[in-house]
Short mmCIF file of C-alpha atoms in Angstrom, two decimals:
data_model
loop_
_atom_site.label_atom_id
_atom_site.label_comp_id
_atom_site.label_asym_id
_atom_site.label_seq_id
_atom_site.Cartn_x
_atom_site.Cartn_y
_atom_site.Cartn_z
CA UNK A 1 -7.89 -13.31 -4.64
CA UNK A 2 -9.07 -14.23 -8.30
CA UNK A 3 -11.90 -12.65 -9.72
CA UNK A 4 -15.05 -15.00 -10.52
CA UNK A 5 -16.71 -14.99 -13.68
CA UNK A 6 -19.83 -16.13 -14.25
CA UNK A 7 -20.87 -16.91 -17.98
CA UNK A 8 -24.41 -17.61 -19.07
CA UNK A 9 -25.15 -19.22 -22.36
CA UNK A 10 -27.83 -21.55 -24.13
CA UNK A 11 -27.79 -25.45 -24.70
CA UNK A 12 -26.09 -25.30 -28.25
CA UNK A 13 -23.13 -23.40 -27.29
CA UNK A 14 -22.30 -24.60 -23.83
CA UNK A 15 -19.60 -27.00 -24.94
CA UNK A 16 -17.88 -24.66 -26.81
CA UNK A 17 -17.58 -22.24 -24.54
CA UNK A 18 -16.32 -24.80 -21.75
CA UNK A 19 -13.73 -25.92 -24.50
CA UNK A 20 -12.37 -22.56 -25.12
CA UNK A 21 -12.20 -20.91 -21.61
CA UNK A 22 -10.73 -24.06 -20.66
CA UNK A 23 -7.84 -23.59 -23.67
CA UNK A 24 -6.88 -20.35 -22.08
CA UNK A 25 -4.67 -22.38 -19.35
CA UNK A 26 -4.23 -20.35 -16.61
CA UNK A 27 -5.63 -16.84 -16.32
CA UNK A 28 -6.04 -14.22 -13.25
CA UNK A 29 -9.34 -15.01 -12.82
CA UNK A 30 -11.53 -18.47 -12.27
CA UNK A 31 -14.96 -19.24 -14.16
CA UNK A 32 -17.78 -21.06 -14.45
CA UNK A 33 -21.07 -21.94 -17.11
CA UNK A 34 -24.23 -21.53 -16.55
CA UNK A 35 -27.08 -22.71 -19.19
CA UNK A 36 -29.91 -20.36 -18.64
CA UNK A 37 -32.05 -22.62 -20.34
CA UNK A 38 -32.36 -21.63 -24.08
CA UNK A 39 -31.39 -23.12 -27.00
CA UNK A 40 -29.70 -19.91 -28.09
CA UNK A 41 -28.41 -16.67 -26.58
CA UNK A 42 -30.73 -14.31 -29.01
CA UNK A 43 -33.67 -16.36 -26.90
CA UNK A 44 -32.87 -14.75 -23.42
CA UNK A 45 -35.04 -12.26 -21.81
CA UNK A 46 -34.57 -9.99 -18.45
CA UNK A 47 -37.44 -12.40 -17.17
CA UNK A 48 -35.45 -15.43 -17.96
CA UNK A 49 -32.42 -15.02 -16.75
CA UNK A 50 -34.25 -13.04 -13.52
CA UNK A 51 -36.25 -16.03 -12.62
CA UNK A 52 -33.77 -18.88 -13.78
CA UNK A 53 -30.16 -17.61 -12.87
CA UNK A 54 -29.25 -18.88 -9.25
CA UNK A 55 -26.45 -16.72 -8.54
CA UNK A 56 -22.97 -18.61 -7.64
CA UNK A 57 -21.55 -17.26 -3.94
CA UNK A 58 -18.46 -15.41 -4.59
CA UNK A 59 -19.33 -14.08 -7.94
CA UNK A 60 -17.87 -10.95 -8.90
CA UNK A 61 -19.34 -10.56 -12.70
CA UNK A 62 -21.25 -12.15 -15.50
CA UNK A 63 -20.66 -11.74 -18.64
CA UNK A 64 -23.79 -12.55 -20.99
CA UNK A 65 -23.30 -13.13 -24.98
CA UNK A 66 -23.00 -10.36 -26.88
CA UNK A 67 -26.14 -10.90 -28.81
CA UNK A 68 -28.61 -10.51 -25.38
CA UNK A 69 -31.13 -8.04 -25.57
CA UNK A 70 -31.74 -6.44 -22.73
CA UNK A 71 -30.99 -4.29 -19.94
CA UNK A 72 -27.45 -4.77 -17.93
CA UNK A 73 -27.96 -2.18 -15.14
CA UNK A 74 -31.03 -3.78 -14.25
CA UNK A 75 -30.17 -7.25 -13.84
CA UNK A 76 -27.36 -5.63 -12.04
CA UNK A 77 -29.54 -3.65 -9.55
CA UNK A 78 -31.79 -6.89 -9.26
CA UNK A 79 -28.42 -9.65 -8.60
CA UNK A 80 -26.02 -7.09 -6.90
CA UNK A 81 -23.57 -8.47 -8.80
CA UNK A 82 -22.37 -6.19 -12.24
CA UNK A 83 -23.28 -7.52 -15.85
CA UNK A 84 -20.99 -7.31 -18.91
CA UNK A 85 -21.82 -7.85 -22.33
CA UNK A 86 -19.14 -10.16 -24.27
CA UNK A 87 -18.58 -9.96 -27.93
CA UNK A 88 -21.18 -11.44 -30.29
CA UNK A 89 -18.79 -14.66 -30.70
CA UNK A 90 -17.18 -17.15 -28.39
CA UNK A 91 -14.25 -17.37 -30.89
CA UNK A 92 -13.61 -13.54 -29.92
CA UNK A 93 -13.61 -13.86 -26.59
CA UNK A 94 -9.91 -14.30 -25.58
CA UNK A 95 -9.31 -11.20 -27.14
CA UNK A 96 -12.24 -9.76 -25.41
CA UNK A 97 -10.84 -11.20 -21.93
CA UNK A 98 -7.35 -10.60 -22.00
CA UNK A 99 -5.30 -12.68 -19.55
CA UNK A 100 -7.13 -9.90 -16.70
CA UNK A 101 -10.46 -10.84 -18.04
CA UNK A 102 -10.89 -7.55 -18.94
CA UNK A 103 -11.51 -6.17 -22.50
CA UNK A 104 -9.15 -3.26 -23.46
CA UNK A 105 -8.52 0.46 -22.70
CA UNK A 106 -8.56 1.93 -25.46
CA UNK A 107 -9.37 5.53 -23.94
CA UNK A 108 -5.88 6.61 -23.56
CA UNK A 109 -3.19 7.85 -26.45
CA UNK A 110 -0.14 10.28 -26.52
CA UNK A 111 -0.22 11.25 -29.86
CA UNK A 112 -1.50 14.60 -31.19
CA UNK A 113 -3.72 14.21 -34.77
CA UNK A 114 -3.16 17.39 -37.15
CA UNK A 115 -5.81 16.98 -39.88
CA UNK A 116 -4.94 19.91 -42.87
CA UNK A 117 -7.70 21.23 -45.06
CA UNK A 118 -5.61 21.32 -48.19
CA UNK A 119 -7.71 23.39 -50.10
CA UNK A 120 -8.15 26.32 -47.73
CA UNK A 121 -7.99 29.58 -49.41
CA UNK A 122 -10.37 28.06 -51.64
CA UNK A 123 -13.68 27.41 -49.29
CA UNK A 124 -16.11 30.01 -47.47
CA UNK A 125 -15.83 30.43 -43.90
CA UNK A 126 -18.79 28.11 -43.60
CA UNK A 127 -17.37 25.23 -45.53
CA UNK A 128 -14.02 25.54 -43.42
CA UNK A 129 -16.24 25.26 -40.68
CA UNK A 130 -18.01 22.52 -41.81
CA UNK A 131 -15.32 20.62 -42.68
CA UNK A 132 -13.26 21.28 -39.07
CA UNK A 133 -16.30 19.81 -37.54
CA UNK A 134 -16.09 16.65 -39.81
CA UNK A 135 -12.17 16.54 -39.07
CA UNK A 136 -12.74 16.86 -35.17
CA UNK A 137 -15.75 14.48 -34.65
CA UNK A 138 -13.17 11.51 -36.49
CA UNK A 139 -10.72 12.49 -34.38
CA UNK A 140 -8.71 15.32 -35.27
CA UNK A 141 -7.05 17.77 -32.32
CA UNK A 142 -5.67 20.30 -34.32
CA UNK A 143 -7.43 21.44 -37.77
CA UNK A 144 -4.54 23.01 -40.33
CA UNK A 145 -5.38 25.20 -42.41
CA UNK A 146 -3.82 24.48 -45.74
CA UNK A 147 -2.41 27.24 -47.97
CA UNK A 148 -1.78 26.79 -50.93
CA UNK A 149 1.31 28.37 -53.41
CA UNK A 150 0.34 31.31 -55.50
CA UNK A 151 -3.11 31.61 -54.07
CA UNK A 152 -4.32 34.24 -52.18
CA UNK A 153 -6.19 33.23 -48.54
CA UNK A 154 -7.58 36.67 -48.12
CA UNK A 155 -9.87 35.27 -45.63
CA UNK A 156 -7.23 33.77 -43.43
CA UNK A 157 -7.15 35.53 -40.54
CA UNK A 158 -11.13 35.55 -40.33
CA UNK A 159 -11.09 31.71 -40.53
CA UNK A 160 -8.68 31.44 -37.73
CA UNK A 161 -10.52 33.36 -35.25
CA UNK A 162 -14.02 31.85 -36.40
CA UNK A 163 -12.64 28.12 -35.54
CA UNK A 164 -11.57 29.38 -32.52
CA UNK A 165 -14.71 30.61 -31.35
CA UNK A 166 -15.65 27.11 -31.95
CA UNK A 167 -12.91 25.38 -29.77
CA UNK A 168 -11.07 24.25 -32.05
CA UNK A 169 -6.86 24.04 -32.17
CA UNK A 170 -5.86 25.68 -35.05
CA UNK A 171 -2.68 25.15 -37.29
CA UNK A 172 -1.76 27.33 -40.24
CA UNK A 173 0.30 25.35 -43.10
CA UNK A 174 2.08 27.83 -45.51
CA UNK A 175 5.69 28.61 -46.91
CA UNK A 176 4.81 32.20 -47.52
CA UNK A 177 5.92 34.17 -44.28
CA UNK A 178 3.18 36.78 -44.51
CA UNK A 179 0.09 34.23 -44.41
CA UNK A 180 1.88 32.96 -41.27
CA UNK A 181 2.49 36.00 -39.45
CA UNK A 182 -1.35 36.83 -40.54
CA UNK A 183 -2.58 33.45 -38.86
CA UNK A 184 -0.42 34.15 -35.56
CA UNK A 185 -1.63 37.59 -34.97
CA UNK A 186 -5.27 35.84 -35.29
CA UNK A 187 -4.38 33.34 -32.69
CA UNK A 188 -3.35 30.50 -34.45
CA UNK A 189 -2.10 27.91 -31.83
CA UNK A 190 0.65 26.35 -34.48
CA UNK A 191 2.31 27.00 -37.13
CA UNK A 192 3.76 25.10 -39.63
CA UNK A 193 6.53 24.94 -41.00
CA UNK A 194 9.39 27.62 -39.89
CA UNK A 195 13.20 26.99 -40.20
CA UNK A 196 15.78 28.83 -38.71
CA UNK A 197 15.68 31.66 -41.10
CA UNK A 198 11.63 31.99 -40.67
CA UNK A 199 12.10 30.74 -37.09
CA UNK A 200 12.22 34.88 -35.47
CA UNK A 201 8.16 35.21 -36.42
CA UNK A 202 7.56 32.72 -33.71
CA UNK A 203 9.47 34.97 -30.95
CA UNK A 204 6.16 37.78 -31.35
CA UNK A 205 3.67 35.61 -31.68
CA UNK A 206 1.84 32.55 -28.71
CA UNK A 207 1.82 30.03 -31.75
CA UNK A 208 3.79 26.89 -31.46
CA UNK A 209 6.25 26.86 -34.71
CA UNK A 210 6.90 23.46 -36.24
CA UNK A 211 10.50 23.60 -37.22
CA UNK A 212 11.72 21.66 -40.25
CA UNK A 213 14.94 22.11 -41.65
CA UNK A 214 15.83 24.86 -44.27
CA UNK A 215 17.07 22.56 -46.89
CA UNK A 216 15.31 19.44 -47.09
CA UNK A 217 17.03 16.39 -45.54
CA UNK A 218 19.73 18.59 -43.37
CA UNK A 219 19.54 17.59 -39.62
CA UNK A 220 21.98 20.46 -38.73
CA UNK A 221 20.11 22.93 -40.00
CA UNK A 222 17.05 21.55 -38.46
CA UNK A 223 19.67 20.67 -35.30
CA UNK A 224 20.20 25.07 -35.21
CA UNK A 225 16.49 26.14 -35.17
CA UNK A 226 16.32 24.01 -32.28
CA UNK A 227 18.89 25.36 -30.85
CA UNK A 228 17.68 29.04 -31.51
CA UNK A 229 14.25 27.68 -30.25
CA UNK A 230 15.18 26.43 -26.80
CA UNK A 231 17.79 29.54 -26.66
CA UNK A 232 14.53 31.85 -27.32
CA UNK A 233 12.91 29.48 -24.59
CA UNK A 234 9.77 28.72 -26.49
CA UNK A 235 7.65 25.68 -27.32
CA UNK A 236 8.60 24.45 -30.49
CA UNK A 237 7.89 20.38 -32.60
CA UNK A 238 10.63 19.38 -35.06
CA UNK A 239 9.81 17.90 -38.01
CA UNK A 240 12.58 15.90 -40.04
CA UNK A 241 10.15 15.42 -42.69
CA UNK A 242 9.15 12.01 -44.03
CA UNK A 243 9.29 11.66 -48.14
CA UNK A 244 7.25 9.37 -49.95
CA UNK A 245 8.45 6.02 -51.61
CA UNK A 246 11.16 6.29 -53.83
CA UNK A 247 12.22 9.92 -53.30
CA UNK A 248 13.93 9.10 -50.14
CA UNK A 249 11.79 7.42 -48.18
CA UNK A 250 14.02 5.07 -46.35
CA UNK A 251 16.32 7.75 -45.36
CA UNK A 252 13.84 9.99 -44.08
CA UNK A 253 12.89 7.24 -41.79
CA UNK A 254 16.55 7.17 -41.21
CA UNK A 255 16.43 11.26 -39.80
CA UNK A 256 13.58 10.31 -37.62
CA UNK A 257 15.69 7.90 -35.50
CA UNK A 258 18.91 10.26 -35.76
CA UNK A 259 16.78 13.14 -34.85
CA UNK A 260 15.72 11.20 -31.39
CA UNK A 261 18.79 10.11 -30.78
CA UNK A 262 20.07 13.59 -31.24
CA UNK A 263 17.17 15.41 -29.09
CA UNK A 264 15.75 12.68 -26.90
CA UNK A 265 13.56 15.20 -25.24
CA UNK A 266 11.87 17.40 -27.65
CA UNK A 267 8.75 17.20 -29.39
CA UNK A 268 8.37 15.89 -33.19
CA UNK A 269 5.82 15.89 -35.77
CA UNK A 270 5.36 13.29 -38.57
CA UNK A 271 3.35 14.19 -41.58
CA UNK A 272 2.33 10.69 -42.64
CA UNK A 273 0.29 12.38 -46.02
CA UNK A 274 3.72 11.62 -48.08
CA UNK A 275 2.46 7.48 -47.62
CA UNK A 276 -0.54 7.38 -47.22
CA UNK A 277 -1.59 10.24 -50.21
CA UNK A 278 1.43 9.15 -52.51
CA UNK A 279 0.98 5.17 -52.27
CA UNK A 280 -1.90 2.91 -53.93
CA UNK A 281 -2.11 0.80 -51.02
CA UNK A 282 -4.95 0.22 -48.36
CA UNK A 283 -4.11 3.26 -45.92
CA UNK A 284 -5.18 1.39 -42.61
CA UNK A 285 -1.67 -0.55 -42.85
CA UNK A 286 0.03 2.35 -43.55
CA UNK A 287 -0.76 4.33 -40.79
CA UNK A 288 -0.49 1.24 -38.52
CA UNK A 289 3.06 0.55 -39.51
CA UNK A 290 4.15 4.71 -39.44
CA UNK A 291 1.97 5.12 -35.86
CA UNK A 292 4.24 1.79 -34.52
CA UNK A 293 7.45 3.88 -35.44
CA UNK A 294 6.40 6.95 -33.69
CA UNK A 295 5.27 5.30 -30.74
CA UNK A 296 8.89 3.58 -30.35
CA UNK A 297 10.10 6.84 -31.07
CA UNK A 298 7.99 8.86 -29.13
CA UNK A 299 6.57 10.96 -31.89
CA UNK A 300 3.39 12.41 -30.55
CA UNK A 301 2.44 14.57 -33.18
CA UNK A 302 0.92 13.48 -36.85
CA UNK A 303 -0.22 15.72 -39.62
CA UNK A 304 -2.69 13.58 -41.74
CA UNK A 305 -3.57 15.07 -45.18
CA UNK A 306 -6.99 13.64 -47.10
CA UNK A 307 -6.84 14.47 -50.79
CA UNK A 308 -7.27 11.21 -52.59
CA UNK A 309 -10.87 9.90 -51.99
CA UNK A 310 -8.74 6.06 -51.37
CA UNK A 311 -7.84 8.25 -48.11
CA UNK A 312 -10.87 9.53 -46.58
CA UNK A 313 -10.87 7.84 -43.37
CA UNK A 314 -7.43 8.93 -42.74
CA UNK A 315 -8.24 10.66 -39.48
CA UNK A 316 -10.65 7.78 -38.13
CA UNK A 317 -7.78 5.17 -38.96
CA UNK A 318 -4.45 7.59 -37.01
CA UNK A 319 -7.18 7.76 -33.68
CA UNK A 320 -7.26 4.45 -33.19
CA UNK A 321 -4.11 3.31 -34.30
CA UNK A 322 -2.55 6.08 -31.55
CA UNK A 323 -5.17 4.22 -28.93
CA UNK A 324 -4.28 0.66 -30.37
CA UNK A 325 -0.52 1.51 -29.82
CA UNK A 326 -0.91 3.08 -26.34
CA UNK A 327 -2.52 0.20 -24.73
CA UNK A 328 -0.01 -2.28 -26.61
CA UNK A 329 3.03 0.03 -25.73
CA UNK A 330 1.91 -0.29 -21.98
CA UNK A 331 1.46 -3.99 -21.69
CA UNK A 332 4.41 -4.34 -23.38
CA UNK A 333 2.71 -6.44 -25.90
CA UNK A 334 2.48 -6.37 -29.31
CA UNK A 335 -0.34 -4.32 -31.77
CA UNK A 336 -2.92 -7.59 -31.71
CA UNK A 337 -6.14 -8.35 -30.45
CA UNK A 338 -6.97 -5.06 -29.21
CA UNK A 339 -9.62 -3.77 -31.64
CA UNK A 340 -9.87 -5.35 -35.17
CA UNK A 341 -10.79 -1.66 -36.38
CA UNK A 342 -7.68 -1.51 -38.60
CA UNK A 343 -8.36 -5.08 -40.19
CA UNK A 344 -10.78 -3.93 -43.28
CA UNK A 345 -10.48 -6.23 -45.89
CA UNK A 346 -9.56 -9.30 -44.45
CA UNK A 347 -9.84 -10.58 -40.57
CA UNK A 348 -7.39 -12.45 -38.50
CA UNK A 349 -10.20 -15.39 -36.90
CA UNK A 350 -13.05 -15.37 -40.17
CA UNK A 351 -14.74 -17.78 -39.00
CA UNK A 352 -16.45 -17.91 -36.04
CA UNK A 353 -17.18 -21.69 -36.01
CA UNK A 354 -15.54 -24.92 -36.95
CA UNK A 355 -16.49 -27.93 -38.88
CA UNK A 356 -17.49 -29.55 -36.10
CA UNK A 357 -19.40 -27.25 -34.38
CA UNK A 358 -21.30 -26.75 -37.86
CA UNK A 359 -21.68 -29.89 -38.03
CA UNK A 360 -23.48 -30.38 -34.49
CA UNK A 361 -25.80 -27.04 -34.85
CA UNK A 362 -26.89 -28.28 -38.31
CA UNK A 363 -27.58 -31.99 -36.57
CA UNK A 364 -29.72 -30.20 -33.67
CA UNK A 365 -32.00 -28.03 -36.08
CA UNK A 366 -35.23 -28.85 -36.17
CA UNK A 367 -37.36 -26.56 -38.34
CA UNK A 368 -37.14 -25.27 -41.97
CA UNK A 369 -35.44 -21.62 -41.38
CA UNK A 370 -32.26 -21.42 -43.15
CA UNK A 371 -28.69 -21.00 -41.45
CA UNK A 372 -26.13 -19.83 -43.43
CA UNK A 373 -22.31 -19.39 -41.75
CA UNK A 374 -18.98 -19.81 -43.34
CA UNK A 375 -15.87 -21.99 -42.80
CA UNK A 376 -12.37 -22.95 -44.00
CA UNK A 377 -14.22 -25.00 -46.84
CA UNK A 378 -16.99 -22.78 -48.29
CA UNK A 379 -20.70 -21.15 -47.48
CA UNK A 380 -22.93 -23.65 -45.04
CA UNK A 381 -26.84 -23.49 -45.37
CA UNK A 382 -28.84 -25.74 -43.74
CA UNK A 383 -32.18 -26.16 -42.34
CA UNK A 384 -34.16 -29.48 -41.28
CA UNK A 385 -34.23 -30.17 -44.43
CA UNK A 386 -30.76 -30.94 -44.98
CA UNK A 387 -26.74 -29.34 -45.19
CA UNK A 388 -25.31 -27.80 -48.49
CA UNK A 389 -21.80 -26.21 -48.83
CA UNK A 390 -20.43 -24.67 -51.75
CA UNK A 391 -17.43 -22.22 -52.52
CA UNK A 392 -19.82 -20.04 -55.02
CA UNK A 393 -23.61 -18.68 -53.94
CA UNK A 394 -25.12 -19.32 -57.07
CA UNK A 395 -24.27 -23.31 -56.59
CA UNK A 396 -26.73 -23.43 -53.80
CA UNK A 397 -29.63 -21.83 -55.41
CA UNK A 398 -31.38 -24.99 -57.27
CA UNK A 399 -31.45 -26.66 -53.93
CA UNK A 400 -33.20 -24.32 -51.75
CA UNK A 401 -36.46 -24.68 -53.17
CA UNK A 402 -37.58 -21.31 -53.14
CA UNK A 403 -38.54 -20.51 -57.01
CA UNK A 404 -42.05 -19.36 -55.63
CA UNK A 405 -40.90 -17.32 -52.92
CA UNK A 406 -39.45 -14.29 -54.16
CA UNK A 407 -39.19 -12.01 -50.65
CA UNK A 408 -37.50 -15.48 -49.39
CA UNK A 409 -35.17 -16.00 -52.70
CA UNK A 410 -34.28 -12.70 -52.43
CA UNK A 411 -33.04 -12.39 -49.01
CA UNK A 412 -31.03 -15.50 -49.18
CA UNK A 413 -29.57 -14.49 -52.27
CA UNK A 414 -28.45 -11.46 -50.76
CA UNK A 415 -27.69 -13.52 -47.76
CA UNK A 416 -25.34 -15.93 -49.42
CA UNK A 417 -23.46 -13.49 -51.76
CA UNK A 418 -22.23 -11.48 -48.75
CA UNK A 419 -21.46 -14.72 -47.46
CA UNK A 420 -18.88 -15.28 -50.14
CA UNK A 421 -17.85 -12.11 -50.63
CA UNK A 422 -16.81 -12.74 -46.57
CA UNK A 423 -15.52 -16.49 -47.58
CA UNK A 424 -13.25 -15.12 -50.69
CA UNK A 425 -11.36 -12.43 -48.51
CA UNK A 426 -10.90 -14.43 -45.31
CA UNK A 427 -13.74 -12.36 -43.22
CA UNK A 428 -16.04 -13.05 -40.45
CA UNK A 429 -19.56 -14.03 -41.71
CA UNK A 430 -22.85 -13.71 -39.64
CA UNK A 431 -26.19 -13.57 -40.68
CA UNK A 432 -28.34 -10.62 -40.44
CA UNK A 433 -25.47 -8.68 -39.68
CA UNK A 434 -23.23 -6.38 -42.17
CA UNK A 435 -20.27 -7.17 -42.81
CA UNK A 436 -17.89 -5.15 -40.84
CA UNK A 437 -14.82 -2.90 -42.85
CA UNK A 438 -13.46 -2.03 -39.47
CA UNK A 439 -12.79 2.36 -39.72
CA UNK A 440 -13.19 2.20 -43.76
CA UNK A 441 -16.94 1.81 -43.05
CA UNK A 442 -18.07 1.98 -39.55
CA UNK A 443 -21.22 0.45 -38.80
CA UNK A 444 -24.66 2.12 -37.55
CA UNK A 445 -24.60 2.30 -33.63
CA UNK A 446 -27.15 -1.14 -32.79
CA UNK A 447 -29.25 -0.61 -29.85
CA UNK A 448 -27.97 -3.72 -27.44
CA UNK A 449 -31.07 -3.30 -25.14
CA UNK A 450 -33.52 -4.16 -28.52
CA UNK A 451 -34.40 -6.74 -31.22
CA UNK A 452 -33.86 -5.89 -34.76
CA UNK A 453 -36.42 -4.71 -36.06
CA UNK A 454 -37.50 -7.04 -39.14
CA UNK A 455 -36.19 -6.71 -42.27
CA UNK A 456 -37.86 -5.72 -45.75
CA UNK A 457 -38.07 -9.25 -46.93
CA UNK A 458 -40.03 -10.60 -43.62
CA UNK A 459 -42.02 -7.61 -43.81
CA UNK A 460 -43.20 -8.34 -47.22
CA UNK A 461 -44.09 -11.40 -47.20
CA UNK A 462 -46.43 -11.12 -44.16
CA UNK A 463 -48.01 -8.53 -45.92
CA UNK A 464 -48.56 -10.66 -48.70
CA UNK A 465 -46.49 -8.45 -51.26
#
C-alpha cells in the first residue's frame, strides 16, 4: 500500500507546491496539501500547527518546509504520526523525495580515503597529530605519513605508534626500504609502495603493502608481485599508478581497466594527487569524475595528497563523492540529485522561483520590507512600494530610497551584491542566508528548532546607532 504524505505550507506557496508534486506523475507514494494558515512557512509555530492541523486518516508522514522552526519529535509525540523537515525550497524537493519519497542514503560507501601528510619528517609529533585529527574529522580512514627523499624522519617510528594510540590507521609513504621496515616494526597498518623486489619486507611484518610496479607503467611486473603476494598468502592493494596530464595520463587510465580485467578480485589503490595537485582546475570535478571510474572499477582505495592551498578540501570532497557514488551505483542511477555538495561554483536549479511566481509574491506584498530573489533575467527587489530588476546591484540603489538609512543601505547593499555574485555564476540566491560553496566552504551548522538571531544591521538601528 502507498505511503501518505502529508505536506503543510502557507497561503503564498500552496499553488506551487500542488503544481510541482503534481509534475512528478506517478510516484510510490500519494499526497496531499494542507495550508496551516500562514502567509509564509517562517510564520509557523508548534502552537499553530498543534491547534490548526486536523490530521488526514491514513497518514503516514508530514513533511513541513524546511524553513519551520520548531520541534519535530514533539509534534510527533503530540500527532502519532512522524514529522520530516523538507529542504528550504519547493524547487528542491524532487530531489529531496526521490521517486520513494525518501531523501537519500548517503551513510554508506566502499571506498577507503588515504590522506598523506607530505611533509612528515618535517613536523613535531604534536603537529602530526594535529594534523591526523584535521585529516580524520574530513574524512580520512587511513593517515600516510609522507617521507620525503633525502630527508631524515628520525622520529618515524615514534609518530607511528603515537597515532595509534589515538585510533588512527596508519600508512607509511617512502621509497627508502629502511623508513619502511622502521614504520612496520612500529605497527604501521600499510605501507606504501613495495614492488616485487621490496615486496619480501611485507612477509615479517602485519602491514598491508601497496604493490606498484617496479618500473613505472609495467603491468607484468606489477602482474609478479601479485603473484608473489597471493603465493606468500598475504593482504596486499595494487596500485597501477595514475600520472598526471600530459605525462601519460590517458594510458594510466588505460592500466587501471587492464589491471581489473587482469585481477578482477584483488584490491587497488588510486592516488588521485597526480590530478587533482598537478591540474589548475576546480578539484570537486576532478575527484567526481576519478571516484566515478573507481566505482565502475571497483577501486576502493584513494590516496588524496593536499599540497596546493587550491586543494585543501581534498579529503571533504573524495567522502562524499565515495557516498554520492554508492547510493547512485545502487539505484543504478546516475551521480545527480543526491547532494549538491560537489556543485561549488555554479548550481544545477539557481533559482528557486520563476517569473511568475515572482511576479505573484511581489503582487501579494503588502508592507515596505524589501524582498530580494533572483531569476533567469536579473536581481528582483520589491516591497509595497513597487518591483525593480536589474542585472547589476548598483542599478538598483537610486531607487530604494534609503540615502538616510545607513544600517538599512548597508544591509541591502550587501544583500544585493551577493545576489549577483549568485545571478553571474548561475547559483541559488536566498536572503539572509549565505551563499552555499557546497564542500569548498561548508556552512555553520543552523539550529532548525530556532529563529535567527538578528543581524548587525537590525540590531543597530533599534539601538539607534
Amino acid at each position: 500500500m502507498a505511503e501518505r504524505l502529508v505536506f503543510l505550507t502557507g497561503h503564498l506557496a500552496r499553488a506551487r507546491l500542488e503544481r510541482l508534486l503534481a509534475g512528478l506523475g506517478e510516484t510510490e507514494f500519494s499526497w496531499e496539501i494542507i495550508d496551516i494558515g500562514v502567509k509564509v512557512a517562517a510564520l509557523m509555530t508548534e502552537e499553530i500547527i498543534k491547534r490548526r492541523l486536523k490530521m488526514p486518516e491514513g497518514t503516514d508522514r508530514v513533511m513541513v518546509p524546511g524553513r519551520y522552526r520548531g520541534d519535530l519529535d514533539r509534534l510527533a509525540v503530540h500527532f502519532n504520526v512522524p514529522f520530516v523537515r523538507g529542504p528550504d525550497e519547493i524547487a528542491d524537493l524532487p530531489a529531496f523525495l526521490g521517486r520513494a519519497g525518501e531523501p537519500p542514503d548517503l551513510s554508506r560507501h566502499d571506498m577507503r580515503i588515504f590522506a598523506e601528510i607530505v611533509d612528515a619528517p618535517m613536523l613535531s609529533i604534536a603537529g602530526l597529530l594535529a594534523r591526523a585529527r584535521v585529516l580524520v574529522e574530513a574524512g580520512a580512514d587511513v593517515v600516510d605519513l609522507g617521507c620525503l627523499p633525502e630527508t631524515p624522519f628520525p622520529l618515524l617510528g615514534e609518530a607511528v605508534r603515537a597515532l595509534k594510540a589515538e585510533g588512527i590507521s596508519v600508512s607509511v609513504d617512502s621509497a627508502n626500504i629502511e623508513e619502511l621496515k622502521t614504520g612496520a616494526e612500529a605497527g604501521a597498518d600499510y605501507l606504501l609502495s613495495l614492488n616485487e623486489e621490496t615486496l619480501p619486507l611485507a612477509f615479517d611484518h602485519p602491514a598491508v603493502p601497496v604493490l606498484i610496479p617496479s618500473v613505472p607503467g609495467d603491468l607484468d611486473s606489477l602482474g609478479r608481485a601479485i603473484e608473489a603476494a597471493e603465493r606468500a598468502g598475504i593482504a596486499f592493494i595494487a596500485d597501477p599508478v595514475l600520472d598526471p596530464i600530459h605525462f601519460g595520463f590517458a594510458a594510466s587510465l588505460g592500466r587501471f581497466i587492464e589491471a581489473r580485467r587482469r585481477w578482477p578480485g584483488i584490491e587497488l589503490l588510486m592516488g588521485t594527487g597526480n590530478l587533482t595537485e598537478l591540474t589548475d582546475a576546480d578539484t570537486s570535478g576532478i575527484t567526481a569524475v576519478l571516484a566515478g571510474l573507481c566505482s565502475e572499477l571497483g577501486v576502493r582505495n584513494v590516496l588524496t595528497v593536499h599540497v596546493s592551498p587550491h586543494t585543501v578540501r581534498t579529503v571533504e570532497e573524495h567522502d562524499l563523492a565515495r557516498r554520492i557514488l554508492y547510493a547512485a551505483r545502487a539505484d543504478g542511477a546516475l551521480p545527480r540529485d543526491y547532494h549538491p555538495g560537489l556543485l561549488q561554483i555554479h548550481d544545477r536549479k539557481p533559482y528557486a522561483a520563476s517569473l511568475e511566481d515572482i511576479a505573484a509574491l511581489a503582487a501579494d506584498v503588502r508592507d515596505a520590507n524589501f524582498r530580494i530573489v533572483t531569476a533567469e533575467d536579473g536581481i528582483h527587489i520589491f516591497n509595497s512600494k513597487g518591483h525593480a530588476v536589474a542585472t547589476d546591484a548598483f542599478e538598483l540603489f537610486p531607487g530604494l530610497g534609503v540615502e538616510k538609512d545607513g544600517a538599512h543601505a548597508f544591509y541591502l547593499g550587501a544583500e544585493l551584491m551577493k545576489a549577483e555574485i549568485a545571478w553571474r555564476l548561475g547559483k541559488r540566491y536566498a536572503q539572509d542566508e549565505p551563499l552555499a560553496w557546497g564542500v569548498a566552504a561548508p556552512a555553520p551548522e543552523a539550529d532548525r528548532t530556532r529563529l535567527a538571531e538578528v543581524g548587525h544591521t537590525l540590531k543597530a538601528k533599534k539601538e539607534g546607532r
